[in-house]
């Protein structure tokens, strides 16, 4: 198989399992974002792919070859570190040429490639500057160019944009994605920023506790989260307990919802409803009824907090569909089956 | 914290105490020594104030020139040996667990607490024919017969490197600890073997530290006085030995002072050259 394959990869530090039986296929040319809270094992997994840490179990394959025990410097990959790790004693050009120099490339070839890469990252003419004189965004680009200098099979990035300010980060996300699509390079990014993952990835891998909770396209992850952790971690959501009685009638917060069914045999479950799918209506008439506790008007969106039987539900609407409600008012919430996702317990 | 430059004379007051100490215990004795180096020697161990260059003139002979040359060579060799040994050692040490680090640093500090005399006699025993390490080699069948390794240049060098090694590690340690470990990891992901990464990233990134350490060990070794006498032959004696000999046994203070001043000047010159060479290398 062309691409990267992780097979039952395990990493133990003493008695602690940082990565637990991870199976993942990354087809050639795809952009994968590994997303999760800190300590979920995503960085450890990336370091094992790079060969900086050795797995205690399982295998890593690249284009069908077992690379589990191939030393890092023979894997021909490119990696961008969170600290960027630019060599302070070298200039921009020398930094980018480093992987070529190490491999004994001719001086002219090095120079040609460096010029190519500099123009790719829009830093033409910066070759002779010391890296200390660059701005954060420029350093970021140099680190990317250095990692791509040998046209690696695998491009790994560990929280690459976390040191940049919010605006620059968003711009770099788009740029990085466009670059990856142009080069068609298999790319794996570790991040804890879900916007970053949604912006760039073909496949988002959500991790928690050393395990993959879901690996799917961004929209699939958002629309069809596999479990309550994923639903809660990606975007905002309302998680509600649901019960089914013996006749199959489903109740949410003690109020029945027509047309919703739990998986066969299940009598309990958790429902995820995205705030933008929560519609406020008049009380009664097939809707859950509750009381408005707070309205947060952010200009671009309006969040309405509704209390139903002690549970708080958030509804988000656009200014066009501004709900005409005030705090303390009784409102109804219409939950249609198509916006409700029943999660595995 | 933002620091403002001193505005009034009063702001310099905290400097008074160290300045006074430096003046009394360093500037005055050093000035006295420079003055004495121009004095006229009297037979019988005394000298009279004068301004003559006799002492310096006498120094400019092949014999003293040779001793000066040997002293510098020895100090440079010790400095290079120490840095070459201590740099990889300290690099490995910074990558070990905290407990191992503490253990090694305590061991190195305990070497520092040893007096030069003890170090000298310990090594002369280790290098002796009757009780030395060659006996172990004979027992292992590597050598056929035990022999004395001292007095020799190698013995002097070993003793001095042993003595200066802990200083070298202690000076290199903070710089290596501060060195971002992801730099070598990055080098490895970019295709450098661990050894290549060490020479293409760690060593160049620490060039200034290495230069400073070389200078420090060089100056430390230049003042060595006991070990060359305990472990070497007379041709391995350093200028410090000759200075002591002149000052104490020949009672020729002015000549001893002249030699000391000359040694200081040569040392300063060499250090200045190293610093200038380092600056040039950086600019290039």
Coordinates of C-alpha atoms in Angstrom, one line a residue:
Chain A
X1 CA 0.0 0.0 0.0
X2 CA 1.3 3.4 -0.8
X3 CA 1.4 5.8 2.1
X4 CA 1.9 5.4 5.8
X5 CA 0.4 2.6 7.9
X6 CA 0.4 2.4 11.7
X7 CA -0.3 -1.1 12.9
X8 CA -1.2 -1.7 16.6
X9 CA 1.4 0.9 17.7
X10 CA 2.0 1.0 21.4
X11 CA 4.2 3.2 23.4
X12 CA 4.8 2.6 27.1
X13 CA 6.8 4.8 29.4
X14 CA 7.2 2.6 32.4
X15 CA 3.8 1.5 33.4
X16 CA 2.1 4.4 31.6
X17 CA 0.6 3.7 28.1
X18 CA 1.1 6.9 26.2
X19 CA -0.1 5.4 22.9
X20 CA -2.4 2.4 23.0
X21 CA -2.9 0.1 20.0
X22 CA -3.2 2.8 17.4
X23 CA -4.2 1.6 13.9
X24 CA -4.2 4.2 11.1
X25 CA -3.8 4.3 7.4
X26 CA -2.7 7.5 5.7
X27 CA -2.9 7.1 2.0
X28 CA -0.3 8.8 -0.1
X29 CA -0.8 12.6 -0.6
X30 CA -3.3 13.1 2.2
X31 CA -3.2 15.7 4.9
X32 CA -3.9 14.3 8.3
X33 CA -4.4 16.4 11.5
X34 CA -4.0 14.6 14.8
X35 CA -6.1 16.5 17.3
X36 CA -6.5 16.0 21.0
X37 CA -6.0 17.6 24.4
X38 CA -2.5 17.8 25.8
X39 CA -1.2 14.4 27.0
X40 CA -3.4 12.4 24.6
X41 CA -0.4 10.8 22.9
X42 CA -0.5 12.7 19.6
X43 CA 3.0 14.1 19.8
X44 CA 4.4 10.7 21.0
X45 CA 2.8 9.1 18.0
X46 CA 4.3 11.7 15.7
X47 CA 7.7 11.2 17.2
X48 CA 7.4 7.5 16.7
X49 CA 6.6 8.1 13.0
X50 CA 9.7 10.3 12.8
X51 CA 11.8 7.7 14.6
X52 CA 12.7 10.0 17.5
X53 CA 10.9 7.6 19.9
X54 CA 10.7 3.8 19.4
X55 CA 7.4 2.1 19.8
X56 CA 7.2 -0.6 22.4
X57 CA 4.8 -2.6 20.2
X58 CA 3.4 -2.7 16.7
X59 CA 4.7 -1.7 13.4
X60 CA 5.1 1.4 11.2
X61 CA 5.1 1.0 7.5
X62 CA 5.9 3.5 4.8
X63 CA 4.9 2.5 1.2
X64 CA 4.8 -1.1 2.4
X65 CA 8.3 -1.2 4.0
X66 CA 8.6 -1.7 7.7
X67 CA 10.4 1.3 9.1
X68 CA 9.7 0.7 12.7
X69 CA 13.4 0.3 13.6
X70 CA 14.9 2.4 10.8
X71 CA 16.9 5.2 12.4
X72 CA 15.5 8.8 12.0
X73 CA 18.2 10.0 9.7
X74 CA 17.6 7.2 7.2
X75 CA 13.8 7.8 6.9
X76 CA 14.1 10.7 4.5
X77 CA 11.4 12.7 6.1
X78 CA 10.8 16.4 6.8
X79 CA 9.8 17.6 10.2
X80 CA 8.9 20.9 11.6
X81 CA 9.2 21.2 15.4
X82 CA 7.1 23.3 17.7
X83 CA 10.2 25.3 18.6
X84 CA 11.1 25.3 14.9
X85 CA 14.6 24.3 15.8
X86 CA 16.3 26.5 13.2
X87 CA 20.1 26.3 13.6
X88 CA 21.1 29.6 15.2
X89 CA 24.7 29.4 13.8
X90 CA 23.5 29.2 10.2
X91 CA 21.9 31.7 7.8
X92 CA 18.5 31.2 6.3
X93 CA 20.0 29.7 3.1
X94 CA 22.4 27.4 5.1
X95 CA 19.5 26.2 7.2
X96 CA 17.5 25.3 4.2
X97 CA 20.5 23.7 2.5
X98 CA 21.4 21.6 5.6
X99 CA 19.6 18.4 4.6
X100 CA 21.2 18.7 1.1
X101 CA 24.7 19.4 2.6
X102 CA 24.4 16.4 4.9
X103 CA 23.6 14.2 1.9
X104 CA 26.6 15.6 0.1
X105 CA 24.8 17.5 -2.7
X106 CA 26.9 19.7 -5.0
X107 CA 27.2 23.3 -4.0
X108 CA 25.4 24.6 -7.2
X109 CA 22.5 22.1 -6.7
X110 CA 22.2 23.2 -3.1
X111 CA 22.0 26.9 -4.2
X112 CA 19.5 26.2 -6.9
X113 CA 17.2 24.2 -4.6
X114 CA 17.5 26.9 -1.9
X115 CA 16.5 29.6 -4.4
X116 CA 13.5 27.5 -5.5
X117 CA 12.4 26.9 -1.9
X118 CA 12.9 30.6 -1.0
X119 CA 10.7 31.7 -3.8
X120 CA 8.1 29.0 -2.8
X121 CA 7.9 30.5 0.7
X122 CA 8.0 34.1 -0.6
X123 CA 11.3 34.9 0.9
X124 CA 13.4 35.4 -2.2
X125 CA 16.7 37.2 -1.4
X126 CA 16.7 36.2 2.3
X127 CA 19.3 33.5 1.9
X128 CA 22.2 35.4 3.6
X129 CA 20.2 36.7 6.6
X130 CA 20.8 35.2 10.0
X131 CA 17.7 33.4 11.3
X132 CA 17.7 35.6 14.4
X133 CA 16.8 38.6 12.2
X134 CA 13.5 37.1 10.9
X135 CA 10.0 37.6 12.2
X136 CA 8.0 34.7 13.7
X137 CA 6.1 34.0 10.5
X138 CA 9.3 34.1 8.4
X139 CA 11.0 31.7 10.7
X140 CA 8.0 29.4 10.4
X141 CA 8.3 29.5 6.6
X142 CA 12.1 28.8 6.7
X143 CA 11.5 25.8 9.0
X144 CA 8.9 24.5 6.5
X145 CA 11.3 25.1 3.5
X146 CA 14.1 23.3 5.3
X147 CA 11.9 20.3 6.0
X148 CA 10.8 20.1 2.4
X149 CA 14.3 20.6 0.9
X150 CA 14.8 17.0 0.0
X151 CA 11.2 16.5 -1.2
X152 CA 10.5 14.0 1.5
X153 CA 8.0 11.2 1.4
X154 CA 6.5 12.3 4.6
X155 CA 6.1 15.8 6.0
X156 CA 5.5 15.9 9.8
X157 CA 4.7 19.0 11.8
X158 CA 4.4 19.2 15.6
X159 CA 2.2 22.1 16.6
X160 CA 3.9 24.2 13.9
X161 CA 1.8 27.3 14.3
X162 CA 1.4 27.6 18.0
X163 CA 4.0 30.3 18.4
X164 CA 2.3 32.7 15.9
X165 CA -0.4 35.2 16.8
X166 CA -4.0 34.4 15.9
X167 CA -4.2 36.3 12.6
X168 CA -0.9 35.0 11.2
X169 CA -1.8 31.5 12.3
X170 CA -5.0 31.5 10.3
X171 CA -3.2 32.8 7.2
X172 CA -0.4 30.2 7.6
X173 CA -3.0 27.4 7.9
X174 CA -4.4 28.3 4.5
X175 CA -0.9 28.7 3.1
X176 CA 0.3 25.4 4.4
X177 CA -2.8 23.6 3.0
X178 CA -2.3 25.1 -0.4
X179 CA 1.4 24.2 -0.4
X180 CA 0.6 20.6 0.6
X181 CA -2.0 20.3 -2.2
X182 CA 0.5 21.8 -4.7
X183 CA 3.2 19.3 -3.7
X184 CA 0.9 16.4 -3.1
X185 CA 3.0 15.3 -0.1
X186 CA 1.7 13.0 2.6
X187 CA 1.5 15.4 5.6
X188 CA 0.8 14.8 9.3
X189 CA 0.2 17.7 11.6
X190 CA -0.2 17.5 15.4
X191 CA -2.4 20.2 16.8
X192 CA -4.6 21.0 19.7
X193 CA -6.4 23.7 17.7
X194 CA -9.6 22.3 16.1
X195 CA -10.0 25.2 13.8
X196 CA -6.5 24.4 12.5
X197 CA -7.5 20.8 11.9
X198 CA -10.8 21.7 10.3
X199 CA -9.0 24.2 7.9
X200 CA -6.2 22.0 6.7
X201 CA -7.0 18.3 7.0
X202 CA -8.4 15.7 4.6
X203 CA -8.6 13.5 7.6
X204 CA -8.9 14.5 11.2
X205 CA -7.7 12.0 13.8
X206 CA -9.2 12.8 17.2
X207 CA -7.2 11.2 20.0
X208 CA -7.7 10.9 23.8
X209 CA -6.0 8.9 26.4
X210 CA -3.5 7.4 23.9
X211 CA -6.3 6.1 21.6
X212 CA -7.8 7.2 18.4
X213 CA -11.4 8.1 19.1
X214 CA -12.4 8.9 15.5
X215 CA -10.6 9.3 12.2
X216 CA -12.7 10.8 9.5
X217 CA -13.1 13.9 7.3
X218 CA -13.6 17.2 9.1
X219 CA -17.2 17.5 8.2
X220 CA -17.9 13.9 9.1
X221 CA -16.2 14.4 12.5
X222 CA -18.4 17.5 13.0
X223 CA -21.6 16.1 11.7
X224 CA -21.3 12.5 12.9
X225 CA -19.1 12.4 15.9
X226 CA -18.4 8.9 17.1
X227 CA -18.7 9.5 20.8
X228 CA -19.4 12.2 23.3
X229 CA -15.7 13.0 23.7
X230 CA -15.4 13.8 20.0
X231 CA -18.7 15.7 19.9
X232 CA -17.6 17.8 22.8
X233 CA -14.0 18.3 21.7
X234 CA -14.9 19.4 18.1
X235 CA -16.9 22.6 18.2
X236 CA -19.6 23.4 20.6
X237 CA -22.4 20.9 21.3
X238 CA -25.3 20.2 23.6
X239 CA -25.0 16.7 25.1
X240 CA -28.4 15.4 26.3
X241 CA -29.3 12.2 28.0
X242 CA -32.0 10.2 26.2
X243 CA -34.1 7.3 27.3
X244 CA -36.3 4.9 25.4
X245 CA -39.2 3.1 27.0
X246 CA -40.4 -0.4 26.1
X247 CA -42.5 0.8 23.2
X248 CA -39.5 2.5 21.6
X249 CA -40.7 6.0 22.4
X250 CA -37.7 8.3 23.0
X251 CA -37.6 10.9 25.7
X252 CA -35.2 13.8 26.2
X253 CA -35.2 15.5 29.6
X254 CA -38.5 13.9 30.3
X255 CA -40.2 15.2 27.2
X256 CA -40.9 12.9 24.2
X257 CA -39.4 13.5 20.8
X258 CA -41.2 12.1 17.8
X259 CA -39.3 10.3 15.0
X260 CA -36.1 9.7 17.0
X261 CA -35.0 6.1 17.6
X262 CA -32.1 4.7 19.6
X263 CA -30.0 1.8 18.2
X264 CA -31.8 -1.5 18.5
X265 CA -31.7 -2.9 22.0
X266 CA -30.4 0.3 23.7
X267 CA -32.6 1.9 26.3
X268 CA -30.2 4.8 27.1
X269 CA -28.0 7.1 25.1
X270 CA -26.5 10.5 24.7
X271 CA -27.7 12.9 22.1
X272 CA -25.5 15.6 20.5
X273 CA -27.1 18.6 19.0
X274 CA -25.0 21.4 17.6
X275 CA -26.1 24.9 18.8
X276 CA -26.8 26.1 15.3
X277 CA -29.3 23.2 14.9
X278 CA -31.2 24.2 18.0
X279 CA -34.2 26.3 16.9
X280 CA -36.2 28.4 19.2
X281 CA -40.0 28.3 18.8
X282 CA -43.1 29.2 20.7
X283 CA -43.6 26.9 23.8
X284 CA -45.7 23.8 23.4
X285 CA -46.6 22.1 20.1
X286 CA -44.2 19.2 20.0
X287 CA -41.3 21.2 21.4
X288 CA -39.3 21.0 24.6
X289 CA -40.1 23.9 26.8
X290 CA -37.6 25.9 28.8
X291 CA -36.7 29.3 30.1
X292 CA -34.2 31.7 28.6
X293 CA -31.4 32.3 31.2
X294 CA -29.0 34.5 29.1
X295 CA -28.5 36.0 25.7
X296 CA -25.0 36.6 24.5
X297 CA -25.0 38.8 21.4
X298 CA -21.6 38.7 19.7
X299 CA -22.7 40.6 16.7
X300 CA -21.9 37.9 14.2
X301 CA -23.8 35.3 16.1
X302 CA -26.3 35.3 18.9
X303 CA -26.1 32.6 21.6
X304 CA -29.2 31.9 23.6
X305 CA -28.9 29.9 26.8
X306 CA -32.1 28.0 27.7
X307 CA -32.7 26.0 30.8
X308 CA -34.7 22.9 30.4
X309 CA -35.3 20.8 33.6
X310 CA -32.0 21.9 35.0
X311 CA -30.0 21.3 31.9
X312 CA -28.6 24.2 29.9
X313 CA -28.9 24.2 26.1
X314 CA -27.2 26.7 23.9
X315 CA -28.8 27.8 20.6
X316 CA -26.8 29.8 18.1
X317 CA -28.4 31.9 15.5
X318 CA -27.3 34.4 12.9
X319 CA -28.3 38.1 13.2
X320 CA -30.8 37.6 10.3
X321 CA -32.7 35.0 12.3
X322 CA -32.3 36.9 15.6
X323 CA -34.7 35.2 18.1
X324 CA -37.0 37.7 19.7
X325 CA -36.5 36.5 23.3
X326 CA -35.6 38.1 26.6
X327 CA -34.2 36.6 29.7
X328 CA -36.8 34.8 31.8
X329 CA -39.1 34.2 28.8
X330 CA -40.6 30.7 28.2
X331 CA -39.5 29.3 24.9
X332 CA -39.9 26.1 23.0
X333 CA -37.0 24.1 21.4
X334 CA -37.7 22.1 18.4
X335 CA -35.4 19.1 18.0
X336 CA -35.8 17.4 14.6
X337 CA -34.4 13.9 14.3
X338 CA -32.1 14.8 11.4
X339 CA -30.0 17.2 13.5
X340 CA -29.7 14.8 16.5
X341 CA -26.8 12.4 16.7
X342 CA -27.1 9.5 19.0
X343 CA -23.7 8.7 20.4
X344 CA -22.2 5.5 21.7
X345 CA -22.3 5.4 25.4
Chain B
X1 CA 13.2 44.0 35.2
X2 CA 14.4 47.1 33.5
X3 CA 17.7 48.5 34.6
X4 CA 18.6 52.1 34.2
X5 CA 22.2 53.2 33.8
X6 CA 23.6 54.8 36.9
X7 CA 22.8 58.5 37.0
X8 CA 24.7 60.0 39.9
X9 CA 28.0 59.2 41.6
X10 CA 25.9 57.8 44.5
X11 CA 24.6 55.1 42.1
X12 CA 28.2 53.8 41.9
X13 CA 28.4 53.3 45.6
X14 CA 27.8 49.6 45.6
X15 CA 30.9 49.2 43.5
X16 CA 33.1 50.8 46.1
X17 CA 33.7 47.7 48.2
X18 CA 34.7 45.3 45.3
X19 CA 36.7 48.1 43.7
X20 CA 38.6 48.6 46.9
X21 CA 39.2 44.9 47.4
X22 CA 40.4 44.6 43.8
X23 CA 42.8 47.6 44.2
X24 CA 44.3 46.4 47.5
X25 CA 44.6 42.7 46.6
X26 CA 45.2 42.8 42.9
X27 CA 46.1 46.1 41.4
X28 CA 48.6 47.1 44.1
X29 CA 50.5 43.8 44.3
X30 CA 50.5 43.6 40.5
X31 CA 51.8 47.1 40.2
X32 CA 54.5 46.3 42.8
X33 CA 55.5 43.3 40.7
X34 CA 55.7 45.4 37.5
X35 CA 57.9 48.0 39.4
X36 CA 60.1 45.3 40.9
X37 CA 60.7 43.8 37.4
X38 CA 62.6 47.0 36.5
X39 CA 64.6 47.1 39.7
X40 CA 68.3 46.4 40.1
X41 CA 69.3 43.2 41.7
X42 CA 71.8 43.2 44.6
X43 CA 73.9 40.2 45.4
X44 CA 72.6 38.5 48.5
X45 CA 68.9 38.6 47.8
X46 CA 68.0 42.3 47.8
X47 CA 67.2 44.8 45.2
X48 CA 67.4 48.5 44.8
X49 CA 64.8 50.7 43.1
X50 CA 66.0 51.5 39.6
X51 CA 64.7 51.5 36.0
X52 CA 66.7 49.0 34.1
X53 CA 65.8 46.4 31.4
X54 CA 68.4 43.9 32.5
X55 CA 65.9 41.5 33.8
X56 CA 63.9 41.4 30.6
X57 CA 67.1 41.3 28.5
X58 CA 68.3 38.2 30.5
X59 CA 64.9 36.6 29.8
X60 CA 65.4 36.8 26.1
X61 CA 67.6 33.8 25.8
X62 CA 67.1 30.5 24.1
X63 CA 66.8 28.7 27.4
X64 CA 64.0 30.8 28.8
X65 CA 62.4 31.2 25.4
X66 CA 62.3 27.4 25.3
X67 CA 60.7 27.1 28.7
X68 CA 58.1 29.8 27.8
X69 CA 57.4 27.9 24.6
X70 CA 57.0 24.6 26.4
X71 CA 54.7 26.2 29.0
X72 CA 52.4 27.6 26.3
X73 CA 52.4 24.4 24.4
X74 CA 51.6 22.4 27.5
X75 CA 48.8 24.7 28.5
X76 CA 47.3 24.7 24.9
X77 CA 47.5 20.9 24.8
X78 CA 45.9 20.5 28.2
X79 CA 43.1 23.0 27.1
X80 CA 42.5 21.1 23.8
X81 CA 42.5 17.7 25.5
X82 CA 40.1 18.8 28.2
X83 CA 37.6 20.4 25.8
X84 CA 37.8 17.4 23.4
X85 CA 37.1 15.0 26.3
X86 CA 34.7 17.1 28.2
X87 CA 32.4 18.3 25.4
X88 CA 31.1 14.8 24.4
X89 CA 31.1 13.8 28.0
X90 CA 29.1 16.8 29.2
X91 CA 26.7 16.5 26.2
X92 CA 25.9 12.9 27.2
X93 CA 25.6 14.0 30.8
X94 CA 23.0 16.7 30.0
X95 CA 20.9 14.0 28.3
X96 CA 20.9 11.7 31.3
X97 CA 18.5 11.6 34.2
X98 CA 18.7 14.1 37.0
X99 CA 20.0 11.5 39.5
X100 CA 22.9 10.4 37.2
X101 CA 23.7 14.1 36.6
X102 CA 23.9 14.9 40.3
X103 CA 26.0 11.8 40.9
X104 CA 28.6 12.8 38.2
X105 CA 28.7 16.4 39.2
X106 CA 29.3 15.5 42.9
X107 CA 32.1 13.2 41.8
X108 CA 33.6 15.9 39.7
X109 CA 33.3 18.5 42.4
X110 CA 35.1 16.1 44.8
X111 CA 38.0 16.0 42.4
X112 CA 38.1 19.8 42.7
X113 CA 38.4 19.5 46.4
X114 CA 41.6 17.4 46.1
X115 CA 44.8 19.3 46.5
X116 CA 47.3 19.4 43.6
X117 CA 49.8 17.6 45.8
X118 CA 47.5 14.6 46.4
X119 CA 46.6 14.5 42.7
X120 CA 50.3 14.5 41.8
X121 CA 51.3 11.8 44.2
X122 CA 48.3 9.7 43.3
X123 CA 49.2 9.7 39.7
X124 CA 52.9 9.2 40.3
X125 CA 51.9 6.0 42.2
X126 CA 49.5 5.0 39.4
X127 CA 52.3 5.5 36.9
X128 CA 55.0 3.8 39.0
X129 CA 56.7 0.5 38.1
X130 CA 56.1 -1.2 41.4
X131 CA 52.4 -0.3 42.1
X132 CA 51.2 1.3 38.9
X133 CA 48.6 0.5 36.2
X134 CA 51.1 -1.4 34.1
X135 CA 51.0 -4.2 36.7
X136 CA 47.3 -4.6 35.8
X137 CA 48.2 -4.7 32.1
X138 CA 50.8 -7.4 32.9
X139 CA 48.3 -9.4 34.8
X140 CA 45.9 -9.2 31.9
X141 CA 48.7 -10.3 29.5
X142 CA 48.7 -7.1 27.5
X143 CA 52.3 -6.2 28.6
X144 CA 55.1 -8.5 29.4
X145 CA 56.8 -6.5 32.1
X146 CA 55.7 -3.7 34.4
X147 CA 57.4 -0.4 33.7
X148 CA 57.4 3.2 35.0
X149 CA 55.4 5.7 33.1
X150 CA 56.6 8.6 35.0
X151 CA 58.5 11.0 34.7
X152 CA 57.3 11.8 31.2
X153 CA 55.4 14.3 29.2
X154 CA 52.4 12.0 29.0
X155 CA 52.3 11.7 32.8
X156 CA 52.4 15.5 33.2
X157 CA 49.7 15.9 30.6
X158 CA 47.5 13.2 32.2
X159 CA 47.8 14.8 35.6
X160 CA 47.0 18.2 34.4
X161 CA 44.1 17.1 32.2
X162 CA 42.7 15.2 35.2
X163 CA 43.0 18.3 37.3
X164 CA 41.4 20.7 34.8
X165 CA 38.7 18.3 33.5
X166 CA 36.1 19.0 36.3
X167 CA 36.5 22.8 35.6
X168 CA 35.9 22.2 32.0
X169 CA 32.8 20.2 32.6
X170 CA 31.4 22.7 35.0
X171 CA 31.9 25.6 32.5
X172 CA 30.4 23.7 29.6
X173 CA 27.5 22.2 31.6
X174 CA 25.2 25.3 31.7
X175 CA 25.6 26.1 28.0
X176 CA 24.9 22.5 27.0
X177 CA 21.9 22.3 29.3
X178 CA 20.5 25.4 27.7
X179 CA 21.1 24.1 24.2
X180 CA 17.6 23.3 22.7
X181 CA 17.5 19.4 22.5
X182 CA 15.2 19.7 19.5
X183 CA 18.2 21.1 17.5
X184 CA 19.8 17.7 17.4
X185 CA 16.5 16.0 16.8
X186 CA 15.8 18.4 13.9
X187 CA 19.3 17.6 12.5
X188 CA 18.5 13.9 12.7
X189 CA 15.1 14.2 10.9
X190 CA 17.0 16.2 8.2
X191 CA 19.3 13.3 7.6
X192 CA 22.3 13.7 10.0
X193 CA 23.4 10.6 12.0
X194 CA 23.8 11.3 15.7
X195 CA 27.5 11.8 15.3
X196 CA 27.1 14.2 12.3
X197 CA 24.4 16.1 14.2
X198 CA 26.9 16.5 17.1
X199 CA 29.6 18.0 14.8
X200 CA 27.3 20.0 12.5
X201 CA 24.9 21.4 15.1
X202 CA 26.1 21.1 18.7
X203 CA 29.7 22.1 18.2
X204 CA 29.1 25.1 15.9
X205 CA 26.2 26.3 18.0
X206 CA 28.4 26.3 21.0
X207 CA 31.5 27.8 19.3
X208 CA 31.7 30.8 21.6
X209 CA 31.3 28.7 24.7
X210 CA 34.0 26.3 23.5
X211 CA 36.4 29.2 22.8
X212 CA 35.8 30.7 26.2
X213 CA 36.4 27.3 27.8
X214 CA 39.6 26.8 25.9
X215 CA 40.9 30.1 27.1
X216 CA 39.9 29.4 30.7
X217 CA 41.6 26.0 30.8
X218 CA 44.6 27.4 29.0
X219 CA 45.1 30.1 31.7
X220 CA 44.4 27.6 34.4
X221 CA 47.0 25.2 33.0
X222 CA 49.6 27.9 32.4
X223 CA 49.9 28.5 36.1
X224 CA 50.6 24.9 36.9
X225 CA 53.6 24.5 39.1
X226 CA 53.5 21.3 41.1
X227 CA 52.4 18.6 38.6
X228 CA 55.2 19.2 36.1
X229 CA 57.7 18.7 39.0
X230 CA 56.0 15.7 40.4
X231 CA 55.3 13.9 37.2
X232 CA 57.9 15.3 34.7
X233 CA 61.6 15.6 34.0
X234 CA 63.3 19.0 34.3
X235 CA 62.7 19.7 30.6
X236 CA 58.9 19.4 31.4
X237 CA 59.1 22.2 33.9
X238 CA 57.0 25.2 33.2
X239 CA 57.8 28.9 33.5
X240 CA 56.0 29.0 36.8
X241 CA 58.5 26.5 38.2
X242 CA 61.4 28.7 37.0
X243 CA 59.7 31.8 38.4
X244 CA 59.4 30.2 41.8
X245 CA 63.0 28.9 41.5
X246 CA 64.2 32.5 40.8
X247 CA 62.1 34.1 43.5
X248 CA 62.6 31.7 46.3
X249 CA 65.8 29.7 45.8
X250 CA 67.9 32.1 43.8
X251 CA 66.5 35.1 45.6
X252 CA 66.3 37.1 42.4
X253 CA 63.0 38.9 42.8
X254 CA 63.4 41.4 39.9
X255 CA 64.1 38.6 37.4
X256 CA 61.2 36.5 38.7
X257 CA 58.9 39.6 38.5
X258 CA 60.0 40.2 34.9
X259 CA 59.3 36.7 33.9
X260 CA 55.8 36.8 35.6
X261 CA 55.0 40.1 33.8
X262 CA 56.2 38.6 30.5
X263 CA 54.0 35.5 31.1
X264 CA 51.0 37.7 31.8
X265 CA 51.6 39.8 28.6
X266 CA 52.0 36.7 26.4
X267 CA 48.9 35.2 27.9
X268 CA 46.9 38.4 27.4
X269 CA 48.2 38.6 23.8
X270 CA 47.1 35.0 23.0
X271 CA 43.7 35.5 24.6
X272 CA 43.2 38.7 22.6
X273 CA 44.2 36.9 19.4
X274 CA 41.7 34.1 20.1
X275 CA 38.9 36.6 20.7
X276 CA 39.7 38.5 17.6
X277 CA 39.9 35.3 15.5
X278 CA 36.5 34.3 17.0
X279 CA 34.9 37.6 16.1
X280 CA 36.3 37.4 12.5
X281 CA 34.9 33.9 12.2
X282 CA 31.6 35.1 13.3
X283 CA 31.5 38.0 10.9
X284 CA 32.5 35.8 7.9

